[in-house]
Amino acid sequence: MEARAIIAAKRDGKALTQAQLDWFATGLASGAVSDAQAGAFAMAVLLNGLDGDERVALTRAMRDSGEVLDWDLPGPVLDKHSTGGVGDAVSLVLAPALAVAGAFVPMISGRGLGHTGGTLDKLEAISGYRTDLDAAALACVTRDVGCAITGAGARLAPADRRLYAVRDVTATVESLDLITASILSKKLAAGLDGLVLDVKCGSGAFMVDEDAAHALARCLVDGAKGAGCPARALITDMNEPLARSAGNALEVANVIGLLTGAEVDARLWDVTVALGGEALALGGLAADAEAGAARIAEILSSGAAAERFARMVAAQGGPTDLLEAPDRHLARAPVVAEATAGTRGFVTAIDTRALGAAVVALGGGRRVETDRIDPAVGLDNLAGIGTSVAPDTPLALVHAADAASAEAAVATLRAAYTIGPVPEEPADLIRARIA
Ligand code: URA
């Protein structure tokens, strides 16, 4: 087999076989396939598409391009993936809650992409927390604590790391087929018994349009099932941030507030509970999603998830007293500025992508891969859709490294909020369930 023939077949609209895709993924991982060939392959797939069987075959091939974890544990191995949003710290709450319910969660997570936040960046805001666990350490923390959250490292799905970097510079990131294989290959390499997918739609999501979110959810669920992993997806609203905080240390503080009951954001709670319910049903730990959701809510309310989160943080190198003394371990920005509404009325719409971009501009995300993140910066106390405001009501607090970046963020925030004379009903949070 050779790369040129495989690329030519897809260029000419032919279906690729499992053997061809295995060969290509192995070549991506080993370096036998060049960057030029990887780019040509990605463009041929983007232009001519993959059918359902090819999508599953590419997912399997990329999953198997590196190590695939194998578990012998007294409970199902479950995970969740989100397509990304603003103020979306569900993973930090859900992983420990699932562990308390009897699941094992070796969560392979990513960094912020574009305007969206990344789970690894949030956790790295905790002093000492390590996101680079190797397979042995991941296995150890997962077995001992019930959950671990780390990056994919060099050994899981190496074909994806290579292809993703090439897609990024060849205008082929948008291919639904390549997105599906990319997301699933990393997740399934963790040896899962079940995967729940949170596919966001709305102004802060990559899929703004609900139909596009449906199409991606369908590809992901069918792709995972085809590759042998039971899966379900929720389509959830991202027309406003999921919580009042956006920014790494601020979101960790917000999560601690939810886990301890000190400050609970209803949207973050509801999405976590809904996804957790689906996951428990998938893993056979609940009769159905509704019963599973009730169990997750009980676990969160009882403080058991908080205790499990604290154990995970300590097991991954973080402090042992994060929940008792979060301010000691989470960086604080030197400048805090109010962005006031400037007018009277109700919040009727939010350009959530602009809020995410404001966090990136403050230094809370990356513009290029080598950018260093400032964990302290971001937005807090974000007003939600439907909030009644007067001219001096804060829409949010901006946490910034200096006065100039705070001022720029305040201007972005004001522009991102639409204030109207009559209240608007917020969109449904859970739009659809895809099995
Ligand atoms: N996340 C991934 O891991 N891969 C993609 O292609 C898009 C989002």
XYZ file of C-alpha atoms and ligand atoms in Angstrom:
443
model
C 0.000 0.000 0.000
C 1.134 3.558 -0.465
C -0.190 6.988 0.533
C -0.530 8.290 -3.026
C -2.980 5.548 -4.059
C -5.120 6.085 -0.958
C -5.249 9.862 -1.518
C -6.050 9.337 -5.218
C -8.905 6.964 -4.373
C -10.539 9.548 -2.097
C -9.801 12.334 -4.577
C -11.739 10.299 -7.163
C -14.679 9.806 -4.794
C -14.075 6.116 -4.027
C -14.802 4.562 -0.631
C -11.719 3.669 1.420
C -11.365 0.316 3.167
C -10.479 -0.371 6.795
C -7.106 -1.723 5.617
C -6.329 1.465 3.681
C -7.320 3.711 6.600
C -5.347 1.531 9.064
C -2.318 1.894 6.826
C -2.756 5.662 6.565
C -3.259 6.192 10.324
C -0.246 4.015 11.126
C 1.757 6.066 8.627
C 0.622 9.300 10.252
C 1.777 8.023 13.639
C 5.114 6.683 12.403
C 5.953 9.557 10.061
C 5.811 7.350 6.933
C 3.040 9.653 5.666
C 4.409 13.152 4.948
C 2.730 16.429 5.945
C 1.937 17.090 2.275
C 0.226 13.690 1.993
C -1.676 14.232 5.243
C -2.879 17.614 3.964
C -3.940 16.189 0.599
C -5.794 13.360 2.356
C -7.593 15.809 4.653
C -8.645 17.980 1.702
C -9.846 14.961 -0.308
C -11.961 13.871 2.690
C -13.304 17.386 3.198
C -14.317 17.702 -0.467
C -15.640 14.201 -1.131
C -16.714 13.107 2.353
C -16.711 9.727 4.054
C -19.703 7.426 4.298
C -20.753 6.029 7.694
C -18.608 2.893 7.351
C -15.530 4.867 6.332
C -16.038 7.275 9.243
C -16.111 4.353 11.670
C -13.096 2.793 9.949
C -11.099 6.043 10.224
C -12.094 6.391 13.901
C -10.920 2.829 14.617
C -7.718 3.309 12.633
C -6.829 6.527 14.491
C -7.796 5.074 17.867
C -5.527 2.083 17.209
C -2.610 4.206 15.975
C -1.280 4.251 19.556
C -1.931 2.671 22.900
C -5.529 1.631 23.696
C -6.167 1.314 27.422
C -7.618 -1.879 28.788
C -9.285 -1.974 32.190
C -10.225 -4.563 34.763
C -12.297 -2.529 37.200
C -15.387 -3.200 39.324
C -17.523 -0.683 37.405
C -18.098 0.702 33.918
C -15.501 2.987 32.343
C -17.331 6.146 31.245
C -16.473 9.542 29.819
C -18.004 12.706 28.410
C -16.990 15.026 25.593
C -18.149 18.576 24.951
C -17.813 20.278 21.593
C -16.813 23.410 23.488
C -18.343 26.562 24.845
C -17.928 29.473 27.231
C -18.150 28.995 30.996
C -18.466 25.254 30.417
C -16.729 23.521 33.335
C -19.042 20.471 33.308
C -16.141 17.995 33.186
C -14.765 19.159 36.539
C -18.113 18.474 38.202
C -19.238 15.432 36.254
C -16.120 13.251 36.489
C -16.135 13.074 40.319
C -19.947 12.721 40.427
C -19.807 9.710 38.081
C -17.010 8.214 40.169
C -19.129 8.487 43.330
C -21.928 6.674 41.467
C -19.625 3.696 40.821
C -18.169 4.517 37.400
C -14.494 4.909 36.521
C -13.661 7.995 34.487
C -10.252 8.255 32.779
C -11.097 11.569 31.160
C -8.855 12.575 28.256
C -9.372 16.300 27.798
C -8.140 19.107 25.621
C -7.120 22.743 25.748
C -9.065 25.802 24.727
C -9.779 26.017 21.018
C -10.551 29.403 19.473
C -12.921 31.320 21.756
C -13.819 28.259 23.885
C -12.253 27.290 27.195
C -10.376 24.014 27.712
C -10.621 21.625 30.640
C -6.842 21.209 30.923
C -6.294 24.980 31.029
C -8.862 25.287 33.815
C -7.284 22.529 35.896
C -3.807 23.982 35.380
C -5.078 27.100 37.168
C -4.837 24.967 40.342
C -1.278 25.221 41.639
C 0.566 21.930 41.164
C -2.192 20.077 39.220
C -0.593 17.846 36.573
C -2.339 17.316 33.230
C 0.435 15.195 31.720
C -0.207 11.838 33.373
C 1.299 8.895 31.479
C -0.812 5.778 30.939
C 0.415 4.131 34.167
C -0.350 7.208 36.301
C -3.734 7.644 34.601
C -4.571 4.011 35.385
C -3.431 4.421 38.976
C -5.446 7.595 39.721
C -8.511 6.220 37.901
C -8.388 3.002 39.912
C -7.698 4.670 43.267
C -9.929 7.761 43.048
C -12.463 6.697 40.393
C -11.648 9.616 38.105
C -8.691 11.384 36.540
C -8.554 14.257 34.059
C -5.469 14.558 31.882
C -4.239 15.287 28.349
C -3.922 12.603 25.669
C -0.099 12.578 25.946
C 2.073 11.232 23.168
C 0.842 7.656 23.236
C -2.936 7.882 22.822
C -4.176 8.341 19.222
C -0.894 9.817 17.860
C -2.361 9.844 14.326
C -4.849 12.466 15.472
C -2.181 14.757 16.902
C -0.405 14.726 13.541
C -3.517 15.071 11.379
C -5.024 17.769 13.609
C -1.915 19.953 13.287
C -1.988 19.538 9.493
C -5.740 20.284 9.322
C -5.186 23.440 11.307
C -2.959 24.901 8.573
C -4.719 23.458 5.503
C -8.261 24.827 6.012
C -9.624 21.327 6.646
C -10.602 21.605 10.331
C -14.282 21.997 9.330
C -14.790 18.502 7.890
C -17.497 16.740 9.935
C -15.890 13.382 9.109
C -12.475 14.472 10.350
C -13.919 16.174 13.454
C -15.771 12.944 14.302
C -12.738 10.684 13.912
C -10.527 13.176 15.746
C -12.773 13.527 18.809
C -13.671 9.859 19.036
C -10.213 8.392 18.423
C -8.784 10.151 21.506
C -11.753 9.317 23.710
C -12.064 5.686 22.631
C -8.321 5.079 23.101
C -9.101 5.362 26.831
C -10.948 2.004 26.604
C -14.481 3.235 27.355
C -17.684 1.277 28.026
C -19.790 4.370 27.346
C -19.462 7.957 26.143
C -21.855 10.900 26.474
C -21.471 13.817 24.106
C -22.488 17.393 24.819
C -22.961 19.023 21.425
C -23.431 22.747 21.901
C -25.380 25.068 19.641
C -25.845 28.816 19.744
C -23.823 32.016 19.684
C -20.942 30.623 21.758
C -20.724 27.212 20.062
C -18.760 26.118 17.009
C -22.081 24.862 15.623
C -24.186 28.011 15.908
C -27.048 26.422 14.036
C -29.135 23.652 15.680
C -29.305 21.588 12.463
C -25.513 21.565 12.219
C -25.305 20.470 15.865
C -27.752 17.636 15.094
C -25.616 16.488 12.162
C -22.466 16.440 14.313
C -24.253 14.670 17.177
C -25.517 11.999 14.777
C -22.024 11.451 13.323
C -20.488 11.217 16.800
C -23.068 8.842 18.242
C -23.067 6.573 15.179
C -19.277 6.723 14.935
C -18.780 5.738 18.568
C -21.350 2.938 18.385
C -19.874 1.685 15.118
C -16.483 1.488 16.793
C -17.987 -0.556 19.646
C -18.623 2.117 22.289
C -22.210 2.782 23.433
C -22.892 6.515 23.137
C -25.570 9.161 23.476
C -25.561 12.884 22.830
C -27.373 15.883 24.204
C -27.707 19.033 22.161
C -27.442 21.894 24.635
C -27.817 25.643 24.448
C -24.775 27.920 24.239
C -26.550 31.200 23.516
C -25.204 32.408 26.846
C -22.360 31.186 29.070
C -23.147 28.038 31.031
C -22.096 29.668 34.285
C -21.473 33.146 35.649
C -17.687 32.760 35.233
C -15.493 32.463 32.137
C -11.747 32.248 32.652
C -9.624 29.499 34.149
C -9.170 30.194 37.881
C -12.576 31.900 38.016
C -14.255 28.783 36.606
C -12.478 26.516 39.075
C -13.715 28.780 41.896
C -17.200 28.601 40.382
C -17.021 24.787 40.293
C -15.932 24.718 43.932
C -18.949 26.906 44.715
C -21.254 24.430 42.993
C -19.666 21.350 44.571
C -19.775 22.804 48.095
C -23.217 24.334 47.608
C -21.892 27.847 48.315
C -22.863 29.269 44.902
C -24.722 27.103 42.407
C -25.196 28.108 38.766
C -28.431 26.471 37.617
C -27.419 25.995 33.970
C -24.117 24.316 34.882
C -25.924 22.116 37.397
C -28.694 21.149 34.942
C -26.372 20.211 32.065
C -24.121 18.214 34.416
C -27.083 16.348 35.873
C -28.571 15.607 32.436
C -25.279 14.346 30.987
C -24.560 12.357 34.130
C -27.987 10.738 33.953
C -27.347 9.597 30.391
C -23.894 8.314 31.338
C -25.154 6.282 34.304
C -27.878 4.749 32.121
C -25.301 3.889 29.432
C -23.060 2.251 32.010
C -25.876 0.225 33.581
C -25.644 2.174 36.868
C -29.169 3.601 36.521
C -32.403 2.194 35.089
C -32.733 5.144 32.711
C -31.464 8.681 32.152
C -34.064 10.170 34.476
C -33.103 7.910 37.374
C -29.446 8.574 36.579
C -30.015 12.329 36.666
C -31.708 12.059 40.063
C -28.723 10.073 41.365
C -26.224 12.666 40.090
C -28.248 15.494 41.681
C -28.238 13.610 44.992
C -24.466 13.047 44.764
C -23.841 16.737 44.085
C -26.140 17.885 46.888
C -24.593 15.524 49.427
C -21.069 16.919 49.036
C -19.763 13.496 47.954
C -18.720 14.834 44.529
C -16.856 17.701 46.231
C -14.919 15.237 48.346
C -14.089 13.135 45.242
C -12.990 16.201 43.284
C -10.639 17.144 46.133
C -9.147 13.635 46.119
C -8.598 13.768 42.342
C -6.883 17.170 42.595
C -4.564 15.920 45.346
C -3.827 12.673 43.459
C -2.799 14.676 40.394
C -0.309 16.846 42.268
C -2.592 19.666 43.421
C -3.087 20.914 46.981
C -4.879 18.857 49.621
C -6.882 21.838 50.911
C -8.221 23.357 47.666
C -11.848 23.252 48.785
C -11.099 24.748 52.201
C -8.767 27.498 50.946
C -9.314 28.085 47.204
C -7.833 31.611 47.358
C -4.509 30.171 48.486
C -4.227 28.071 45.321
C -6.025 30.024 42.582
C -4.359 33.102 41.109
C -6.184 36.456 41.397
C -5.939 39.222 38.817
C -4.593 42.607 39.983
C -7.316 44.642 38.234
C -11.064 44.094 38.646
C -13.374 46.404 36.689
C -17.164 46.594 36.368
C -18.818 46.560 32.959
C -22.101 48.325 33.583
C -25.147 48.043 31.329
C -25.273 51.771 30.551
C -29.008 51.550 29.871
C -32.248 50.263 31.392
C -34.063 47.125 30.241
C -33.584 43.377 30.012
C -30.753 41.250 28.626
C -32.331 39.776 25.471
C -29.290 38.307 23.678
C -25.588 37.684 24.282
C -22.859 37.296 21.668
C -21.281 34.487 23.648
C -18.468 33.969 21.157
C -17.423 37.599 21.793
C -17.325 36.909 25.549
C -15.055 33.901 24.930
C -12.883 36.021 22.634
C -12.681 38.679 25.378
C -11.294 36.070 27.778
C -8.692 35.085 25.157
C -7.806 38.773 24.621
C -7.354 39.225 28.385
C -4.753 36.424 28.242
C -7.001 33.584 29.430
C -6.686 31.655 26.140
C -4.216 31.250 23.300
C -4.056 33.071 19.987
C -1.171 30.845 18.874
C -0.138 27.481 20.266
C 2.892 28.882 22.099
C 0.972 31.610 24.022
C 1.202 31.348 27.808
C -2.117 31.484 29.629
C -2.758 33.866 32.516
C -4.989 31.707 34.759
C -6.240 34.664 36.824
C -7.987 36.682 34.119
C -11.547 36.400 32.821
C -15.134 37.441 33.395
C -17.206 36.871 36.500
C -20.743 37.571 37.709
C -21.924 37.438 34.090
C -25.556 38.497 33.747
C -27.750 35.960 31.962
C -30.512 36.344 29.396
C -33.638 37.780 31.032
C -31.747 39.795 33.680
C -33.323 43.151 34.434
C -30.732 45.949 34.349
C -30.455 49.658 35.184
C -27.688 51.870 33.715
C -25.343 51.177 36.643
C -26.081 47.414 36.928
C -22.912 45.398 36.259
C -23.171 43.006 33.290
C -19.988 41.391 34.562
C -16.768 41.911 36.466
C -13.646 41.921 34.308
C -10.548 40.391 35.926
C -7.493 41.675 34.079
C -3.726 41.874 34.219
C -3.749 45.656 33.662
C -6.079 48.627 33.262
C -5.766 48.816 29.465
C -6.840 45.200 28.869
C -9.651 45.635 31.426
C -10.933 48.676 29.543
C -10.877 46.808 26.211
C -12.783 43.893 27.749
C -15.397 46.235 29.251
C -16.025 47.680 25.765
C -16.283 44.173 24.234
C -18.702 43.110 26.936
C -21.004 46.083 26.461
C -21.092 45.405 22.720
C -21.756 41.686 23.276
C -24.910 42.300 25.335
C -28.205 43.292 23.733
C -30.519 45.120 26.151
C -34.159 45.363 25.091
C -37.321 46.890 26.571
C -39.107 43.580 27.228
C -37.760 40.391 28.766
C -36.984 37.501 26.419
C -37.470 33.878 27.453
C -34.113 32.069 27.532
C -33.852 29.220 24.989
C -34.396 25.647 26.189
C -31.185 24.406 27.787
C -31.470 20.778 26.619
C -32.570 20.914 23.003
C -32.488 17.245 22.034
C -31.337 13.797 23.060
C -29.702 11.637 20.383
C -29.430 7.892 20.966
N -11.850 18.689 18.859
C -11.034 17.692 18.428
O -10.450 16.972 19.219
N -10.896 17.513 17.117
C -11.529 18.274 16.199
O -11.357 18.038 15.024
C -12.366 19.313 16.657
C -12.511 19.479 18.009
